[in-house]
Coordinates of C-alpha atoms in Angstrom, one line a residue:
Chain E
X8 CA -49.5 -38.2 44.5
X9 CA -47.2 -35.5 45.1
X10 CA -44.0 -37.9 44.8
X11 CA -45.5 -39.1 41.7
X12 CA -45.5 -35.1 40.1
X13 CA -42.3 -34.5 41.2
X14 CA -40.8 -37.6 39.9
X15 CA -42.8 -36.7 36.8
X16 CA -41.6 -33.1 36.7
X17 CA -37.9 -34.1 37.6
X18 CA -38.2 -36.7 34.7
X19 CA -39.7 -33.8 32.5
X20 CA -36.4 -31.3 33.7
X21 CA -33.9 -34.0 32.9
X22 CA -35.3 -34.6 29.3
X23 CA -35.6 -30.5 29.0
X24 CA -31.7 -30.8 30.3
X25 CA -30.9 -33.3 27.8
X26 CA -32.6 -31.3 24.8
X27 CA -30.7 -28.4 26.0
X28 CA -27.3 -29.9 26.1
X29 CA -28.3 -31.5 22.8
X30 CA -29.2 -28.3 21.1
X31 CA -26.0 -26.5 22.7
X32 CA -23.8 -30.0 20.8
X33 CA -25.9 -29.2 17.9
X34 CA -25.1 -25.8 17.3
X35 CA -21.1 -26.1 18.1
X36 CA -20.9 -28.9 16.0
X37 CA -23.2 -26.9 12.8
X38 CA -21.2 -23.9 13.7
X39 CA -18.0 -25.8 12.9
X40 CA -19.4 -26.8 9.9
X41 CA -20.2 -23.5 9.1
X42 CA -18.2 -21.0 7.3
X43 CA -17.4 -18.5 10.4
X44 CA -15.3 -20.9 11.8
X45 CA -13.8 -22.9 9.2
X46 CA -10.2 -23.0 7.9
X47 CA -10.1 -19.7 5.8
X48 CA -12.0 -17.7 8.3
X49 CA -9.0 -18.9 10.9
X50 CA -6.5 -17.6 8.2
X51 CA -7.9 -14.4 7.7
X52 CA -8.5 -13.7 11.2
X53 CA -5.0 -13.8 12.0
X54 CA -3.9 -11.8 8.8
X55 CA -6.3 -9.8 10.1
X56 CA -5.2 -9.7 13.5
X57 CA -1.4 -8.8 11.8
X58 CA -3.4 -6.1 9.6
X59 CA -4.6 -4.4 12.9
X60 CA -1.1 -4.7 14.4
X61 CA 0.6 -2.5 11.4
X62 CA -2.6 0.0 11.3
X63 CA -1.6 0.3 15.3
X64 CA 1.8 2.3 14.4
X65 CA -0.6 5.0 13.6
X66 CA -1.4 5.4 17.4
X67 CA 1.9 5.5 18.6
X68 CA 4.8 3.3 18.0
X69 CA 3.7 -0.4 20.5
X70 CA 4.9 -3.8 20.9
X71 CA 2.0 -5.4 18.9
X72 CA 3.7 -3.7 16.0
X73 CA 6.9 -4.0 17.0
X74 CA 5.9 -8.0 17.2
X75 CA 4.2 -8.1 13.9
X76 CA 7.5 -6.3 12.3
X77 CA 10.3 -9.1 14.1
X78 CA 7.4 -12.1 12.8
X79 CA 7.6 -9.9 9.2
X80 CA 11.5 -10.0 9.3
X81 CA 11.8 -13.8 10.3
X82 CA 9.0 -15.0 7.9
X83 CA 10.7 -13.1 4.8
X84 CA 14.1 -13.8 5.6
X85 CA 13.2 -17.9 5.5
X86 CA 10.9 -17.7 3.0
X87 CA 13.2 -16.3 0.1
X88 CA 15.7 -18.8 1.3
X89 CA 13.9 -21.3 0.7
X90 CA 12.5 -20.1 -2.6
X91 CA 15.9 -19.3 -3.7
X92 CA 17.0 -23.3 -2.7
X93 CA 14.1 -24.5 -4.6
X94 CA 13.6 -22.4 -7.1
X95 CA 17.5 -21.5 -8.4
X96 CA 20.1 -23.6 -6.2
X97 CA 18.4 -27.3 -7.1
X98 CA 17.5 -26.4 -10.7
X99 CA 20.7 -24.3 -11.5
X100 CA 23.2 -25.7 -9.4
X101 CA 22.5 -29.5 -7.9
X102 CA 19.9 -30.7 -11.0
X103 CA 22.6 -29.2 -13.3
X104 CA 25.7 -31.5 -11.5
X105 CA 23.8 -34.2 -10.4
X106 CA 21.1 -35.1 -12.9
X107 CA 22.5 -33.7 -16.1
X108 CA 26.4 -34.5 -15.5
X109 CA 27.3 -30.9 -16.5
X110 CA 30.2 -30.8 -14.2
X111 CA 31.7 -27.3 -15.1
X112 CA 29.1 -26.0 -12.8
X113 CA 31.1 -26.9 -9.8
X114 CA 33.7 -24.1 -10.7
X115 CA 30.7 -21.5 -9.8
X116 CA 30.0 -23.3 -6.9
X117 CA 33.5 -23.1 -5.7
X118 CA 33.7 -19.5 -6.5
X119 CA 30.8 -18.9 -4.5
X120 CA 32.3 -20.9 -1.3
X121 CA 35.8 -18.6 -2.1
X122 CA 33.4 -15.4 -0.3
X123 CA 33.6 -17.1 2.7
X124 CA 36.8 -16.8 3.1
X125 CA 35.9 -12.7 4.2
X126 CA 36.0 -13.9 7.3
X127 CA 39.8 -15.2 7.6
X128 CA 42.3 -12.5 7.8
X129 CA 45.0 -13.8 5.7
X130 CA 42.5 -15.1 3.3
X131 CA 40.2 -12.9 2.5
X132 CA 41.8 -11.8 -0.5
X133 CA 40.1 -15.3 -2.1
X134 CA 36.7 -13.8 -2.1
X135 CA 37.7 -11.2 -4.1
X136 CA 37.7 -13.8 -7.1
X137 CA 33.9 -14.8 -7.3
X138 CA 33.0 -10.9 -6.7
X139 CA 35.2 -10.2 -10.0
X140 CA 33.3 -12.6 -12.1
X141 CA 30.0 -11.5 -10.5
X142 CA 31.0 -8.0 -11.3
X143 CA 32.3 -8.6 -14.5
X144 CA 29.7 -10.5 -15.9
X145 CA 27.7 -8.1 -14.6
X146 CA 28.9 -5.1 -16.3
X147 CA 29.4 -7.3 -19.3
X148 CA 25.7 -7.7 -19.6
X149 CA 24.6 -4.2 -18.4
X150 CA 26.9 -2.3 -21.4
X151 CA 24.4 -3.5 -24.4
X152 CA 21.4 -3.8 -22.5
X153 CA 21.5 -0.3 -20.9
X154 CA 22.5 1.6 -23.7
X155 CA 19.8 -0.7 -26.1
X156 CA 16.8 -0.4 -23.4
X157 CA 17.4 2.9 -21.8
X158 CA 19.0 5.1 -24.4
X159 CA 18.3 3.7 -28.0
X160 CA 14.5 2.6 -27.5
X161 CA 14.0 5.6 -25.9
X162 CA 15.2 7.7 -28.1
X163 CA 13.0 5.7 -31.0
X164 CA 9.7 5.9 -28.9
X165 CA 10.4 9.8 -28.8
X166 CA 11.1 10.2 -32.3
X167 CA 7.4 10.0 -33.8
X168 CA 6.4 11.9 -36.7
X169 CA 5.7 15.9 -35.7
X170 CA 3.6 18.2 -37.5
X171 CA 1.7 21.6 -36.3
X172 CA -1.8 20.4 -37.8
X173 CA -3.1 17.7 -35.8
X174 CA -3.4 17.9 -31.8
X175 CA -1.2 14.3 -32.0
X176 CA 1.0 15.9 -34.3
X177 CA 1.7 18.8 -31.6
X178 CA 2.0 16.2 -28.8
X179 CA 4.7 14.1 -30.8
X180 CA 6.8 17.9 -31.3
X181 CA 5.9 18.5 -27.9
X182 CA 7.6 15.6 -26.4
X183 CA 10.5 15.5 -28.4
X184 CA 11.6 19.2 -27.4
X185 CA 10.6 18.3 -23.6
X186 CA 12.8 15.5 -23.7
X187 CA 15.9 17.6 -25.2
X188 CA 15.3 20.2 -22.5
X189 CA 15.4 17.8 -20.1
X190 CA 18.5 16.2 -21.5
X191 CA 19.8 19.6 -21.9
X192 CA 19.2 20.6 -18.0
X193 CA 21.6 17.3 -17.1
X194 CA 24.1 17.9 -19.4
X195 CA 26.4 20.0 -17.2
X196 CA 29.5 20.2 -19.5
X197 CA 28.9 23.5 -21.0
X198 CA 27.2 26.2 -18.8
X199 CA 23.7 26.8 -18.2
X200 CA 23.9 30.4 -20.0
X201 CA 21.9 32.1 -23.0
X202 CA 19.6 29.7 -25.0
X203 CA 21.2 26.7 -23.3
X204 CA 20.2 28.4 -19.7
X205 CA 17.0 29.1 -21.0
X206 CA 16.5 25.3 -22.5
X207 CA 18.0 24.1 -19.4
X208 CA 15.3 26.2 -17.5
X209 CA 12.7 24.3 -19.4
X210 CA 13.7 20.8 -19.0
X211 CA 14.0 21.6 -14.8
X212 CA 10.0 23.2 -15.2
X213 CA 9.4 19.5 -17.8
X214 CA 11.4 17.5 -15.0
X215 CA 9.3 19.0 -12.0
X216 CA 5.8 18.6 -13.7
X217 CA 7.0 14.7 -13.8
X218 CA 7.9 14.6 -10.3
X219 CA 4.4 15.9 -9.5
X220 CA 2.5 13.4 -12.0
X221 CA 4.4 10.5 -10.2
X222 CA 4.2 11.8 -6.6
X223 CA 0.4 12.3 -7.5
X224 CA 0.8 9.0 -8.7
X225 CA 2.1 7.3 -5.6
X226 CA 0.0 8.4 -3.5
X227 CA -3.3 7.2 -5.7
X228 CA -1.3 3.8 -5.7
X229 CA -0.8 4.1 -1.5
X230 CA -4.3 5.4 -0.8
X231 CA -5.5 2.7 -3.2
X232 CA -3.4 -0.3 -1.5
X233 CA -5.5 1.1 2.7
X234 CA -8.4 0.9 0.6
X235 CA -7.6 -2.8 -0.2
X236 CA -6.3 -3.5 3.1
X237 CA -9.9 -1.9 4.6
X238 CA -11.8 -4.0 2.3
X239 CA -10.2 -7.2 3.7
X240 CA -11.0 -6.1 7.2
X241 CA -14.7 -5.3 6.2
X242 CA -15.2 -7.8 3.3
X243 CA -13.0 -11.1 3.7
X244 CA -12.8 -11.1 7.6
X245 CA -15.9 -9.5 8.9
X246 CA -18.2 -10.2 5.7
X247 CA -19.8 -6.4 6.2
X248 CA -19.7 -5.7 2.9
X249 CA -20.0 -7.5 -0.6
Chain Q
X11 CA 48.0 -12.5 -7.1
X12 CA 45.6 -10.7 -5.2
X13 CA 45.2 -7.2 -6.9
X14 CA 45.8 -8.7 -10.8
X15 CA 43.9 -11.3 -10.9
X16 CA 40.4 -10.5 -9.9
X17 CA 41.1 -7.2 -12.3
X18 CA 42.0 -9.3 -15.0
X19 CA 38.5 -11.7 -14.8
X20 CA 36.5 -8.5 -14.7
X21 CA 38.1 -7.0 -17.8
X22 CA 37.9 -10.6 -19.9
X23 CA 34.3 -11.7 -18.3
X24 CA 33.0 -8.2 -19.5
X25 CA 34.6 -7.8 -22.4
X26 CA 34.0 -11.1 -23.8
X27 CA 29.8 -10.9 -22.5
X28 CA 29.7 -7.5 -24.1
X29 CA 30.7 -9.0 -27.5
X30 CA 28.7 -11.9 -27.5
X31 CA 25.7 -9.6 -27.1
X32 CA 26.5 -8.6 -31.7
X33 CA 27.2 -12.2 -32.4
X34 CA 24.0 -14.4 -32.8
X35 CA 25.6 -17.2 -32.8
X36 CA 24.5 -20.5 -30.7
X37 CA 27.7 -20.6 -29.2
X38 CA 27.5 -17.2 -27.9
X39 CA 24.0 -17.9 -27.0
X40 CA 24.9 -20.7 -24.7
X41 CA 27.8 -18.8 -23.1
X42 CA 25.3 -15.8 -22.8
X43 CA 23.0 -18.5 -20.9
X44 CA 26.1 -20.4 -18.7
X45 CA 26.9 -17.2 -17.4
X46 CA 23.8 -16.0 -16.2
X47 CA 23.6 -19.5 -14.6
X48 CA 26.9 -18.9 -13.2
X49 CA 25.6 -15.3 -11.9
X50 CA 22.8 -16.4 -10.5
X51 CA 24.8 -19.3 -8.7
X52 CA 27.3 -17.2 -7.6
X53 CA 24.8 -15.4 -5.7
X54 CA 23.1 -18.3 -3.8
X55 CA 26.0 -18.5 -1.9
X56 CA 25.8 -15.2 -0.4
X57 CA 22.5 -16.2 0.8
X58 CA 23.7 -18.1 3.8
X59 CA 26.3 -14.9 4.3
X60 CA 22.7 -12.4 5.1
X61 CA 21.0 -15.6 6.5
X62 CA 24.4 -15.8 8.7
X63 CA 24.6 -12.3 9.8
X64 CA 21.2 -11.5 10.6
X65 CA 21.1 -14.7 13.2
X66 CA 24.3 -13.7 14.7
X67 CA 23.3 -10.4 15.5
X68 CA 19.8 -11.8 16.6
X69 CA 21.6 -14.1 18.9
X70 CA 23.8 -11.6 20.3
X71 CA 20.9 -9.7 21.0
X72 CA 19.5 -12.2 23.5
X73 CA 22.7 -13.6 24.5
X74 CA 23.5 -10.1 26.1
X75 CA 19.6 -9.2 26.6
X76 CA 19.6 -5.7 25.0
X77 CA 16.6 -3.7 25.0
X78 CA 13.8 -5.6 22.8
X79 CA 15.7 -8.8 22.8
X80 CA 12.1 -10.6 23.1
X81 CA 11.5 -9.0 19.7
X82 CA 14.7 -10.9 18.3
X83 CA 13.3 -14.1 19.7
X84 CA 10.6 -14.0 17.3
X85 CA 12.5 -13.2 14.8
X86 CA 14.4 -16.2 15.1
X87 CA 11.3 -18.4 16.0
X88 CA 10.0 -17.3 12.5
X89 CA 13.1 -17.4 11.0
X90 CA 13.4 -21.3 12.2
X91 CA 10.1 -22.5 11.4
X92 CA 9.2 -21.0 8.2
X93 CA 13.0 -22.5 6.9
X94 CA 11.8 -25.8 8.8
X95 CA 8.8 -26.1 6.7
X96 CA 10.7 -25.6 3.7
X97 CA 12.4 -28.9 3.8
X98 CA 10.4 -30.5 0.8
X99 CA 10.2 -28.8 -2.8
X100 CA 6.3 -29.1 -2.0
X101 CA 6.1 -26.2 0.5
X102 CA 6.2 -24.3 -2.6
X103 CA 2.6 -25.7 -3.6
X104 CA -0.5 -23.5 -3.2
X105 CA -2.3 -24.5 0.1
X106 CA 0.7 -25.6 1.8
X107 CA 1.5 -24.3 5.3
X108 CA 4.6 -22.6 4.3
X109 CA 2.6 -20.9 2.3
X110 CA -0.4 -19.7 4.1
X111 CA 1.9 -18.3 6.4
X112 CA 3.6 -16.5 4.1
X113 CA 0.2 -15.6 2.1
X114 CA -1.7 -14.8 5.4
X115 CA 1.1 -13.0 7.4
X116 CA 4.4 -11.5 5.1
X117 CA 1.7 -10.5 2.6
X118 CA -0.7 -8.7 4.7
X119 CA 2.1 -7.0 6.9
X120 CA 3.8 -5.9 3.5
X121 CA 0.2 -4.5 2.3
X122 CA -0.5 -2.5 5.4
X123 CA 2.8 -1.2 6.0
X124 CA 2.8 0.5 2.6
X125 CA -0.4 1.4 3.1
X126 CA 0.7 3.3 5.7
X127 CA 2.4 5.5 3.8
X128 CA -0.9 6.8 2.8
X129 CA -1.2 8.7 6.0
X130 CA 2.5 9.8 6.2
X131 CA 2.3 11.2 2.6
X132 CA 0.0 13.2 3.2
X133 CA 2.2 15.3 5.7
X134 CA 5.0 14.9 3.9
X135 CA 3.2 16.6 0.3
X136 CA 2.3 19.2 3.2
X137 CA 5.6 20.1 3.8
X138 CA 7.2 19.4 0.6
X139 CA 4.1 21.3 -1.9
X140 CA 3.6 24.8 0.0
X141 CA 3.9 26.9 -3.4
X142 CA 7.1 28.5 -2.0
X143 CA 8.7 29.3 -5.4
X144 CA 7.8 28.6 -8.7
X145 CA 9.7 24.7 -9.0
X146 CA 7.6 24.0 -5.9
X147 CA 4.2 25.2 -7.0
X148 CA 4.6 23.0 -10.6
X149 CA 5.4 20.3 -8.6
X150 CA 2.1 21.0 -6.5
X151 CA -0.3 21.5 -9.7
X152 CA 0.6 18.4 -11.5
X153 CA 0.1 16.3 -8.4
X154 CA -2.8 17.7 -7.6
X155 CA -4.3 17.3 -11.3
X156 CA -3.0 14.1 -11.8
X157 CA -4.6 13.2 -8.4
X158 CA -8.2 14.8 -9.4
X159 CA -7.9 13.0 -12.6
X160 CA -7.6 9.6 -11.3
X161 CA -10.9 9.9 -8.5
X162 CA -14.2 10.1 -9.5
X163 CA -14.3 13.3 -7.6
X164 CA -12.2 14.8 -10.4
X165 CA -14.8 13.5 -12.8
X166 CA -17.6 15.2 -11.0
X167 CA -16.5 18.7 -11.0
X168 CA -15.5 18.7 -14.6
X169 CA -15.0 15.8 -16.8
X170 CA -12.1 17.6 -18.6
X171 CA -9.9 17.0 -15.4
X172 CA -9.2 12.9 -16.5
X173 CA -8.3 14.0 -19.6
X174 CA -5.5 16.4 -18.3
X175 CA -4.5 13.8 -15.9
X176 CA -3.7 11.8 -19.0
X177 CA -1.7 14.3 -20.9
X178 CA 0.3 15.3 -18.6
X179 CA 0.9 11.4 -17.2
X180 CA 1.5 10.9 -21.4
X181 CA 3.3 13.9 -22.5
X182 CA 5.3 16.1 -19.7
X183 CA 5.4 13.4 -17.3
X184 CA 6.6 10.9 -20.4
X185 CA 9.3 13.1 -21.3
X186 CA 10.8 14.0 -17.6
X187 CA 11.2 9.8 -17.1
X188 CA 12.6 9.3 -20.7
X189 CA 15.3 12.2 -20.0
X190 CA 16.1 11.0 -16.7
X191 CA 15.9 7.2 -18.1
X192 CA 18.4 8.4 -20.9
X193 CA 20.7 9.8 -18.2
X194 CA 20.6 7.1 -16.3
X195 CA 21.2 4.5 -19.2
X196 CA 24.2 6.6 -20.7
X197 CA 25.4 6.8 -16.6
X198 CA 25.4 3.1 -15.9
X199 CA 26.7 2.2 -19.1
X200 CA 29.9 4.2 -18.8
X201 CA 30.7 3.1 -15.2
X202 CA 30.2 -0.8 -16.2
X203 CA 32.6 -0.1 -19.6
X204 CA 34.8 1.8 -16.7
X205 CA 35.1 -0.9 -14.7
X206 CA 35.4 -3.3 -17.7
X207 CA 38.4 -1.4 -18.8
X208 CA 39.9 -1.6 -15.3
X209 CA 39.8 2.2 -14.3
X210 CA 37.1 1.7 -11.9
X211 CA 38.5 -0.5 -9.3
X212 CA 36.4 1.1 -5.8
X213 CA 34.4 -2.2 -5.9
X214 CA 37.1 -4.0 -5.0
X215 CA 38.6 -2.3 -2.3
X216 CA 41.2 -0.7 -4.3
X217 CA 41.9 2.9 -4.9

């Protein structure tokens, strides 16, 4: 009798065993299929796990940062090469030779193998040729488009109609005289004395509540960039809050 | 040869891209556009130069195993695999590895290391805003309403503080960045007509 309860038992422990085991499969397998351990919670953890490693130079200066900064270095240093070869070296340079037969764009490409020659002694004159062109195209370019986008345009947006009897009317007077002083306080060829020290005076007091207004500025933008990367911590990886 | 030449390119090149810019002509256009190409060619090929440089000097670290060469082996590692992955014109695609790692790593490292600067402002406006004179104490007042302004603490105590933020972001603030922006456009336009005209010549080397 007894051998028969103990087989019966034994029976009942193995199939106990087996439900076990087959709710343990279960739940590995449904927690796979689940989002905590799928693809995006994977990614997240380790930009997480990076996220931690910066927010650890706050302690002290560690290798988990220091590891984190040499991965940063590596990772930006290959991915902008190989944006710039997809993105401007095919399209500009091989598309351009290859595809569309415009062979005058080898002479560029040539110029740009001529820096190379920095590293030869006798030749290193060479690379001073593709640096000209760069720097004469360059400052070929900038004359126009400096004085057109940071002088003439900004001289129109300044000049609005002024008048003493509206509150935008003041503000458009304001400004104009604001941006004189200013100009005046840089302008260094006659000296800061009498009305022009006084003007000049100004424009440093104009220049100074800017330099507040875009410190104040920065730091909104700074605090507001932790409170982003906190929100990721909380919100994407750990799903604490909405 | 060496000193002429290069002087000579800078002065035609500029001169002639600074004239196309009053001729609207489709001609000028298209020379406008084959030298940007040529600009922007040009300066792929220095790529390999920094890609060059910064290997060499990662390799030296670990050939001679200076302090925190380990770190330079990662470097490299990263280096390697991210320009491995970058074979095909698809790593470029959204979802692709090369770009999960740069989406989940470069762009979270970036993030958190300026958000650092959070912290270190802080001390730094410490040191920097103590009302020592009058300058510094303007300085201090248009931070701090520009600050108070832009929370919705600054709101709470008086709902007039947003608006000042505003003006003085608007107005004062407006002004200092046009006169500094007109400076600095007068500035770099003289030094590129300077070197145009061949009496800046430091860029090359020369005196």
């Amino acid at each position: 009798m007894n051998k028969v309860l103990d087989t019966i038992i034994s029976k009942l422990y193995i199939a106990e065993l087996f439900n076990y085991l087959n709710n343990c499969i279960d739940i590995v397998i449904g927690a796979f299929n689940t989002e905590a351990l799928s693809m995006e919670f994977v990614w997240n953890t380790i930009a997480a796990f990076f996220t931690i490693a910066i927010f650890s130079f706050l302690i002290k200066d560690n290798t988990l940062y220091k590891i984190a900064e040499s991965i940063v270095v590596g990772i930006a240093a290959g991915y902008f090469t190989i944006l710039l070869l997809w993105t401007s070296f095919k399209p500009k340079f091989w598309d351009m030779i290859v595809v569309e037969g415009k062979w005058w764009y080898v002479i560029p490409g040539i110029l740009g193998l001529l820096m190379y020659f920095r590293f030869n002694r006798k030749l290193n004159w060479l690379a001073r040729y593709p640096l000209a062109l760069y720097i004469g195209i360059g400052s070929g370019i900038a004359i126009p488009l400096m004085l057109q986008t940071f002088v003439i345009k900004q001289f129109k947006a300044t000049m609005l109609p002024g008048n003493l009897h509206s509150w935008e009317g003041v503000n458009n007077t304001l400004i104009v005289i604001m941006v004189l002083a200013g100009l005046i306080y840089f302008f260094f060829s006659v000296p800061h004395k009498g009305i022009v020290g006084k003007t000049a005076t100004f424009g440093i007091w104009v220049i100074m509540i800017g330099f507040g207004a875009s410190f104040g500025y920065t730091v909104m933008a700074r605090v507001s960039l932790l409170i982003g990367r906190i929100q990721f911590l909380l919100g994407n990886w750990l799903k604490l809050i909405e | 040869m060496k000193r002429r030449i290069p002087i000579l390119i800078v002065s035609i090149t500029g001169f002639l891209l600074t004239v196309q810019y009053f001729c609207p002509h489709p001609y000028s256009e298209a020379f406008y556009n084959n030298a940007l190409d040529w600009l922007v060619i040009i300066g792929i090929f220095a790529m390999p130069l920094g890609i060059y440089s910064m290997v060499r000097i990662q390799f030296q670290k670990v050939a001679r195993q200076e302090s925190g060469w380990g770190f330079a082996v990662i470097s490299l590692i990263s280096l390697f695999v991210m320009l491995g992955l970058g074979y095909t014109p698809k790593c470029l695609e959204a979802g692709s590895f090369f770009m999960k790692l740069f989406e989940f790593i470069y762009i979270p490292i970036q993030a958190t290391m300026f958000s650092l600067l959070a912290f270190y402002i802080a001390s730094a406006a410490y040191r920097a805003f103590r009302a020592r004179n009058l300058l510094a104490s303007i300085v201090l007042v248009s931070a701090i309403l520009v600050m108070l302004g832009r929370v919705p603490i600054g709101m709470a105590i008086h709902p007039i503080f947003p608006e000042i933020a505003d003006w003085i972001m608007n107005f004062p603030n407006m002004a200092a960045q046009r006169a500094i922006n007109i400076g600095l456009g007068l500035g770099a336009a003289s030094t590129a007509i300077k070197i145009v005209l061949g009496v800046e010549r430091s860029y090359m080397g020369f005196e």
